[in-house]
Amino acid sequence: MTHDTAPLLRVENLSKNYLGRRTLGDRIAGTEPLTVRAVNNVSLEIERGEILGLIGESGCGKSTLGRAILRLHEPSAGKVWFGGTDVTALGAEELKALRRRMQIIFQDPYASLNPRRTVAEIVGLPLFLHGLAKTKAEARDIVAQILEKVGLKANQIDRYPHQFSGGQRQRIGIARALVSHPEFIVCDEPVSALDVSIQAQIIQLLMDLKRDMGLTYLFISHDISVIGYLSNRVAVMYLGEIVEMGPVDSVLSRPRHPYTQSLMSAVPEVDEPGRHQRVRLTGDLPSPLNPPSGCKFHTRCPLAIDRCKSEAPKTEMLEPGHQVACHRAHEGVTVLEQA
Ligand code: SF4
């Protein structure tokens, strides 16, 4: 089944639910456990060659969304179209073939590499899975080339992960993702486990590879500075939903959703220190097991009104390409005025 659309990736009303753990109370009462709505009704598009930054607090569902798009976690509802193919309708064999074109770079280079395998085996595995190399010698040649491309040395091919630094291990993870020449990569917090001094090198590497290999990224991060630096567009996620999305300049310089405004207020202004008022959100991110009614942000929103408690806001386009889900977005009032 195909869908002739221009974007490389189109996500339509995607949801991912998990059944919560059955508690003693559930057993006594004979009730079913609550459902965790990790991703709720998310729609977005990514053009070929674009970087869409996905930002939000830890636990908001960013990584689950990335994995549901790749079907590493099976979506509960909705569709994912990739280059005209309905990813959600594919059988196991077709999905395996498509995985060559859609890859992921994981957050934790320590945990994502098998410590008992050499770099040749780790990076070479996708070549055999996708029939891109027939012999070990052929695979070693390709792996050696990709190692050089990600800033490692070809003569490191027989080493094990523990013989590398954190930044080098992330380079191995990047090499593994790129060796099958994908078109689209979910970068799932690829620098947040690294030392600050190494982060800039890995970000620059990802930008260079994107340019040289014509890649398209969904770049997940909780760091708004990183997202602002490399993204073309930004999507802001709160409790499993996209609350604001648009071109990076528009969203980060004129955030319209109170949650985005709060995130932005926490970013230090280098050229004008002290210009920003910082808005501290009260309370923790609510549990997706029992999300607030109405607008899910109303329990922490400095601008909340009665309507927000009962009515979920619809997503509206306020400027070309810039969409927001907030009852008060039209008023132009900001959380900074309330701080
Ligand atoms: Fe705040 Fe209400 Fe807007 Fe939600 S809808 S972000 S609670 S003002």
Short mmCIF file of C-alpha atoms and ligand atoms in Angstrom, two decimals:
data_model
loop_
_atom_site.label_atom_id
_atom_site.label_comp_id
_atom_site.label_asym_id
_atom_site.label_seq_id
_atom_site.Cartn_x
_atom_site.Cartn_y
_atom_site.Cartn_z
CA MET A 1 0.00 0.00 0.00
CA THR A 2 1.49 3.36 -0.94
CA HIS A 3 0.66 6.98 -0.25
CA ASP A 4 2.09 9.50 -2.70
CA THR A 5 3.19 12.35 -0.47
CA ALA A 6 6.04 14.86 -0.62
CA PRO A 7 7.46 14.61 2.95
CA LEU A 8 9.95 11.83 3.56
CA LEU A 9 8.16 11.01 6.82
CA ARG A 10 4.55 11.58 7.75
CA VAL A 11 3.16 10.61 11.15
CA GLU A 12 -0.62 10.63 11.49
CA ASN A 13 -2.36 10.49 14.88
CA LEU A 14 0.25 8.15 16.33
CA SER A 15 -0.34 6.82 19.85
CA LYS A 16 1.56 4.40 22.02
CA ASN A 17 -0.05 3.03 25.17
CA TYR A 18 1.34 0.63 27.72
CA LEU A 19 -0.67 -1.33 30.23
CA GLY A 20 0.42 -0.30 33.74
CA ARG A 21 1.40 -2.86 36.36
CA ARG A 22 -1.48 -4.69 38.04
CA THR A 23 -1.49 -3.50 41.64
CA LEU A 24 -2.72 -5.27 44.76
CA GLY A 25 -5.67 -2.83 44.69
CA ASP A 26 -6.50 -3.97 41.14
CA ARG A 27 -6.43 -7.61 42.24
CA ILE A 28 -8.68 -7.00 45.23
CA ALA A 29 -11.12 -4.86 43.25
CA GLY A 30 -10.91 -7.08 40.13
CA THR A 31 -10.09 -4.03 37.98
CA GLU A 32 -7.72 -3.72 35.05
CA PRO A 33 -4.48 -1.74 35.55
CA LEU A 34 -4.37 1.85 34.27
CA THR A 35 -3.06 2.56 30.79
CA VAL A 36 0.08 4.66 30.35
CA ARG A 37 -0.55 7.00 27.41
CA ALA A 38 3.12 7.57 26.52
CA VAL A 39 2.39 9.10 23.09
CA ASN A 40 -1.02 10.52 22.35
CA ASN A 41 -2.33 11.35 18.89
CA VAL A 42 0.86 12.84 17.46
CA SER A 43 0.94 14.09 13.87
CA LEU A 44 4.01 15.56 12.16
CA GLU A 45 5.90 15.62 8.88
CA ILE A 46 9.61 15.74 8.09
CA GLU A 47 10.82 16.85 4.67
CA ARG A 48 13.74 15.12 3.00
CA GLY A 49 17.01 16.69 4.18
CA GLU A 50 15.36 18.38 7.16
CA ILE A 51 16.18 18.17 10.87
CA LEU A 52 13.13 18.22 13.11
CA GLY A 53 14.18 18.80 16.73
CA LEU A 54 11.97 17.17 19.33
CA ILE A 55 12.24 18.76 22.76
CA GLY A 56 10.62 18.19 26.14
CA GLU A 57 11.34 17.11 29.70
CA SER A 58 12.64 13.68 30.50
CA GLY A 59 9.70 11.25 30.59
CA CYS A 60 7.47 13.26 28.21
CA GLY A 61 7.42 10.51 25.56
CA LYS A 62 10.05 11.77 23.12
CA SER A 63 12.02 8.52 22.90
CA THR A 64 8.84 6.44 22.77
CA LEU A 65 7.66 8.52 19.81
CA GLY A 66 11.00 7.98 18.01
CA ARG A 67 10.83 4.24 18.58
CA ALA A 68 7.15 3.99 17.62
CA ILE A 69 7.95 5.74 14.32
CA LEU A 70 10.53 3.02 13.58
CA ARG A 71 8.24 0.33 15.01
CA LEU A 72 10.90 -0.64 17.52
CA HIS A 73 7.91 -0.15 19.83
CA GLU A 74 4.69 -1.20 18.12
CA PRO A 75 2.29 1.79 17.84
CA SER A 76 -1.13 1.40 19.50
CA ALA A 77 -2.88 3.57 16.90
CA GLY A 78 -2.14 5.84 13.96
CA LYS A 79 -0.04 5.67 10.82
CA VAL A 80 3.57 6.27 9.80
CA TRP A 81 4.29 6.91 6.13
CA PHE A 82 7.89 6.73 4.96
CA GLY A 83 8.61 7.73 1.36
CA GLY A 84 5.07 6.72 0.41
CA THR A 85 5.12 3.39 2.29
CA ASP A 86 2.75 2.73 5.17
CA VAL A 87 5.26 1.52 7.77
CA THR A 88 2.51 0.51 10.19
CA ALA A 89 1.04 -1.93 7.64
CA LEU A 90 4.27 -3.81 6.85
CA GLY A 91 4.85 -7.47 7.66
CA ALA A 92 8.02 -8.60 9.41
CA GLU A 93 10.08 -9.21 6.24
CA GLU A 94 9.08 -5.91 4.61
CA LEU A 95 9.79 -4.05 7.84
CA LYS A 96 13.23 -5.62 8.05
CA ALA A 97 13.97 -4.43 4.51
CA LEU A 98 12.77 -0.91 5.33
CA ARG A 99 14.98 -0.77 8.43
CA ARG A 100 17.97 -0.38 6.12
CA ARG A 101 16.57 3.06 5.26
CA MET A 102 15.40 4.06 8.77
CA GLN A 103 17.90 3.84 11.60
CA ILE A 104 18.41 5.00 15.17
CA ILE A 105 21.35 6.36 17.16
CA PHE A 106 20.85 5.62 20.84
CA GLN A 107 21.51 7.86 23.82
CA ASP A 108 23.81 5.60 25.75
CA PRO A 109 26.83 4.38 23.79
CA TYR A 110 27.87 2.24 26.78
CA ALA A 111 24.65 0.24 26.85
CA SER A 112 23.94 0.05 23.12
CA LEU A 113 27.10 -1.79 22.07
CA ASN A 114 27.59 -5.50 22.75
CA PRO A 115 30.75 -5.66 24.92
CA ARG A 116 31.62 -9.15 23.58
CA ARG A 117 31.69 -8.13 19.93
CA THR A 118 34.45 -6.33 18.05
CA VAL A 119 33.80 -3.15 16.12
CA ALA A 120 33.99 -5.20 12.90
CA GLU A 121 31.15 -7.42 14.16
CA ILE A 122 29.02 -4.62 15.66
CA VAL A 123 29.18 -2.28 12.70
CA GLY A 124 29.25 -5.10 10.14
CA LEU A 125 26.11 -6.87 11.38
CA PRO A 126 23.63 -4.65 9.44
CA LEU A 127 25.57 -5.40 6.24
CA PHE A 128 24.77 -9.09 6.57
CA LEU A 129 21.21 -8.49 7.80
CA HIS A 130 20.43 -6.43 4.71
CA GLY A 131 22.49 -8.45 2.23
CA LEU A 132 24.91 -5.57 1.59
CA ALA A 133 28.02 -7.74 2.05
CA LYS A 134 28.48 -11.36 1.11
CA THR A 135 31.83 -12.13 2.70
CA LYS A 136 33.61 -11.12 5.87
CA ALA A 137 36.37 -9.49 3.84
CA GLU A 138 33.85 -7.38 1.94
CA ALA A 139 32.16 -6.35 5.21
CA ARG A 140 35.51 -5.41 6.79
CA ASP A 141 36.32 -3.11 3.87
CA ILE A 142 32.98 -1.32 4.19
CA VAL A 143 33.30 -1.08 7.99
CA ALA A 144 36.84 0.32 7.69
CA GLN A 145 35.55 3.03 5.33
CA ILE A 146 32.67 4.02 7.60
CA LEU A 147 34.98 4.12 10.64
CA GLU A 148 37.14 6.69 8.86
CA LYS A 149 34.01 8.64 7.96
CA VAL A 150 32.95 8.94 11.61
CA GLY A 151 36.43 9.99 12.77
CA LEU A 152 37.81 6.63 13.96
CA LYS A 153 40.75 4.74 12.49
CA ALA A 154 40.42 1.73 10.22
CA ASN A 155 43.03 -0.10 12.32
CA GLN A 156 40.67 0.06 15.36
CA ILE A 157 38.33 -2.42 13.66
CA ASP A 158 39.26 -5.42 15.84
CA ARG A 159 38.94 -3.63 19.17
CA TYR A 160 36.15 -4.10 21.68
CA PRO A 161 33.87 -1.29 22.97
CA HIS A 162 35.63 -1.08 26.36
CA GLN A 163 38.83 -0.05 24.58
CA PHE A 164 37.22 3.23 23.46
CA SER A 165 36.27 6.47 25.21
CA GLY A 166 32.60 7.56 25.54
CA GLY A 167 32.81 9.85 22.52
CA GLN A 168 34.49 7.14 20.43
CA ARG A 169 31.80 4.63 21.43
CA GLN A 170 29.14 7.04 20.22
CA ARG A 171 31.07 7.28 16.95
CA ILE A 172 30.81 3.46 16.73
CA GLY A 173 27.04 3.74 17.31
CA ILE A 174 26.84 6.32 14.54
CA ALA A 175 28.88 4.09 12.21
CA ARG A 176 26.50 1.18 12.92
CA ALA A 177 23.51 3.37 12.05
CA LEU A 178 25.09 4.69 8.85
CA VAL A 179 26.73 1.58 7.43
CA SER A 180 23.55 0.52 5.59
CA HIS A 181 23.24 3.98 3.99
CA PRO A 182 19.89 4.97 5.51
CA GLU A 183 17.90 8.04 4.52
CA PHE A 184 16.28 8.79 7.88
CA ILE A 185 17.75 8.60 11.38
CA VAL A 186 16.16 9.01 14.78
CA CYS A 187 18.90 10.59 16.90
CA ASP A 188 17.70 9.75 20.41
CA GLU A 189 19.55 12.10 22.78
CA PRO A 190 22.83 11.16 21.07
CA VAL A 191 25.02 13.55 23.07
CA SER A 192 23.37 13.78 26.49
CA ALA A 193 25.42 10.92 28.02
CA LEU A 194 28.70 12.48 26.86
CA ASP A 195 31.05 14.99 28.50
CA VAL A 196 30.26 18.57 27.50
CA SER A 197 33.65 18.85 25.78
CA ILE A 198 32.80 15.89 23.52
CA GLN A 199 29.20 16.90 22.77
CA ALA A 200 30.17 19.65 20.30
CA GLN A 201 32.39 17.23 18.34
CA ILE A 202 29.61 14.66 17.98
CA ILE A 203 27.05 17.31 17.01
CA GLN A 204 29.42 18.63 14.34
CA LEU A 205 30.01 15.06 13.10
CA LEU A 206 26.24 14.48 12.80
CA MET A 207 25.86 17.75 10.88
CA ASP A 208 28.73 16.88 8.51
CA LEU A 209 27.34 13.39 7.89
CA LYS A 210 23.88 14.80 7.24
CA ARG A 211 25.31 17.13 4.60
CA ASP A 212 27.60 14.53 2.99
CA MET A 213 25.11 11.64 2.98
CA GLY A 214 21.88 13.60 2.38
CA LEU A 215 20.33 12.44 5.65
CA THR A 216 17.10 13.46 7.38
CA TYR A 217 16.98 13.52 11.19
CA LEU A 218 14.42 13.44 13.95
CA PHE A 219 16.72 14.83 16.64
CA ILE A 220 15.51 14.19 20.19
CA SER A 221 16.97 16.23 23.04
CA HIS A 222 16.07 17.87 26.32
CA ASP A 223 18.67 20.57 25.60
CA ILE A 224 17.06 23.53 23.89
CA SER A 225 20.46 25.02 22.93
CA VAL A 226 21.37 21.87 20.98
CA ILE A 227 17.96 21.80 19.31
CA GLY A 228 18.20 25.50 18.44
CA TYR A 229 21.65 25.05 16.94
CA LEU A 230 20.95 22.23 14.52
CA SER A 231 17.21 22.04 13.78
CA ASN A 232 15.25 23.46 10.88
CA ARG A 233 11.98 23.03 12.75
CA VAL A 234 11.15 22.25 16.37
CA ALA A 235 8.39 20.19 17.97
CA VAL A 236 7.75 20.69 21.69
CA MET A 237 6.34 17.71 23.55
CA TYR A 238 4.51 17.65 26.87
CA LEU A 239 3.07 14.50 28.41
CA GLY A 240 2.92 12.58 25.15
CA GLU A 241 1.52 15.38 22.98
CA ILE A 242 3.01 17.98 20.63
CA VAL A 243 2.00 21.35 22.11
CA GLU A 244 3.91 23.59 19.69
CA MET A 245 5.72 23.04 16.40
CA GLY A 246 7.19 25.27 13.73
CA PRO A 247 10.33 26.77 12.16
CA VAL A 248 13.16 26.98 14.69
CA ASP A 249 13.44 30.79 14.58
CA SER A 250 9.74 31.29 14.99
CA VAL A 251 9.27 28.83 17.88
CA LEU A 252 12.40 29.72 19.83
CA SER A 253 12.30 33.48 19.36
CA ARG A 254 8.51 33.85 19.60
CA PRO A 255 7.29 30.84 21.60
CA ARG A 256 3.50 30.92 21.83
CA HIS A 257 2.82 28.04 24.21
CA PRO A 258 3.35 28.70 27.93
CA TYR A 259 5.34 25.48 28.25
CA THR A 260 7.75 26.49 25.45
CA GLN A 261 8.02 29.96 26.99
CA SER A 262 8.99 28.37 30.33
CA LEU A 263 11.62 26.18 28.65
CA MET A 264 13.03 29.19 26.79
CA SER A 265 13.17 31.31 29.93
CA ALA A 266 15.62 28.80 31.42
CA VAL A 267 18.14 29.25 28.58
CA PRO A 268 20.87 31.74 29.56
CA GLU A 269 21.22 34.67 27.17
CA VAL A 270 24.91 34.91 26.26
CA ASP A 271 24.88 38.42 24.82
CA GLU A 272 22.50 39.93 27.36
CA PRO A 273 22.93 38.09 30.67
CA GLY A 274 20.14 38.83 33.11
CA ARG A 275 17.71 39.97 30.41
CA HIS A 276 15.62 36.87 30.85
CA GLN A 277 13.23 36.29 33.68
CA ARG A 278 13.33 32.66 34.59
CA VAL A 279 9.98 30.95 35.01
CA ARG A 280 10.11 28.03 37.39
CA LEU A 281 7.41 25.51 36.69
CA THR A 282 5.80 24.29 39.87
CA GLY A 283 5.43 20.56 40.45
CA ASP A 284 6.76 17.61 38.52
CA LEU A 285 5.67 16.30 35.16
CA PRO A 286 2.34 14.57 35.97
CA SER A 287 2.18 10.80 35.56
CA PRO A 288 1.04 9.62 32.12
CA LEU A 289 -0.84 6.92 34.10
CA ASN A 290 -3.20 9.57 35.36
CA PRO A 291 -2.83 12.70 33.19
CA PRO A 292 -4.68 15.92 34.10
CA SER A 293 -8.05 16.59 32.46
CA GLY A 294 -8.50 19.29 29.81
CA CYS A 295 -5.14 20.81 28.87
CA LYS A 296 -2.55 18.44 30.32
CA PHE A 297 -0.33 21.40 31.20
CA HIS A 298 -2.97 23.16 33.33
CA THR A 299 -1.61 21.87 36.67
CA ARG A 300 1.68 23.75 36.04
CA CYS A 301 0.66 26.55 33.71
CA PRO A 302 0.96 30.12 35.07
CA LEU A 303 -1.68 31.23 32.53
CA ALA A 304 -4.29 28.53 33.23
CA ILE A 305 -7.94 29.60 33.39
CA ASP A 306 -11.00 27.54 34.35
CA ARG A 307 -11.62 26.43 30.79
CA CYS A 308 -8.19 24.78 30.69
CA LYS A 309 -9.21 22.27 33.39
CA SER A 310 -12.06 20.78 31.39
CA GLU A 311 -11.38 21.41 27.70
CA ALA A 312 -8.35 20.17 25.79
CA PRO A 313 -7.10 22.89 23.41
CA LYS A 314 -7.14 22.22 19.68
CA THR A 315 -4.00 22.62 17.61
CA GLU A 316 -4.15 25.82 15.55
CA MET A 317 -1.84 27.37 12.98
CA LEU A 318 -1.00 30.86 14.29
CA GLU A 319 1.62 31.76 11.66
CA PRO A 320 2.61 29.91 8.49
CA GLY A 321 3.95 26.54 9.63
CA HIS A 322 3.80 27.46 13.33
CA GLN A 323 1.15 25.52 15.25
CA VAL A 324 0.18 25.75 18.92
CA ALA A 325 -2.29 23.97 21.20
CA CYS A 326 -3.33 26.53 23.84
CA HIS A 327 -6.63 28.29 24.54
CA ARG A 328 -4.82 31.57 25.19
CA ALA A 329 -2.28 31.56 22.36
CA HIS A 330 -4.26 34.25 20.46
CA GLU A 331 -4.06 36.70 23.37
CA GLY A 332 -0.32 37.26 23.06
CA VAL A 333 0.09 37.06 26.85
CA THR A 334 3.24 35.28 28.06
CA VAL A 335 4.30 33.48 31.21
CA LEU A 336 7.10 36.06 31.65
CA GLU A 337 4.51 38.74 32.37
CA GLN A 338 3.13 36.50 35.11
CA ALA A 339 6.50 35.70 36.71
FE1 SF4 B 1 -2.00 27.03 29.91
FE2 SF4 B 1 -4.59 26.85 29.40
FE3 SF4 B 1 -2.88 27.25 27.41
FE4 SF4 B 1 -2.99 24.90 28.63
S1 SF4 B 1 -4.60 25.83 27.41
S2 SF4 B 1 -1.18 26.00 28.09
S3 SF4 B 1 -3.40 25.53 30.74
S4 SF4 B 1 -3.33 28.64 29.12
#
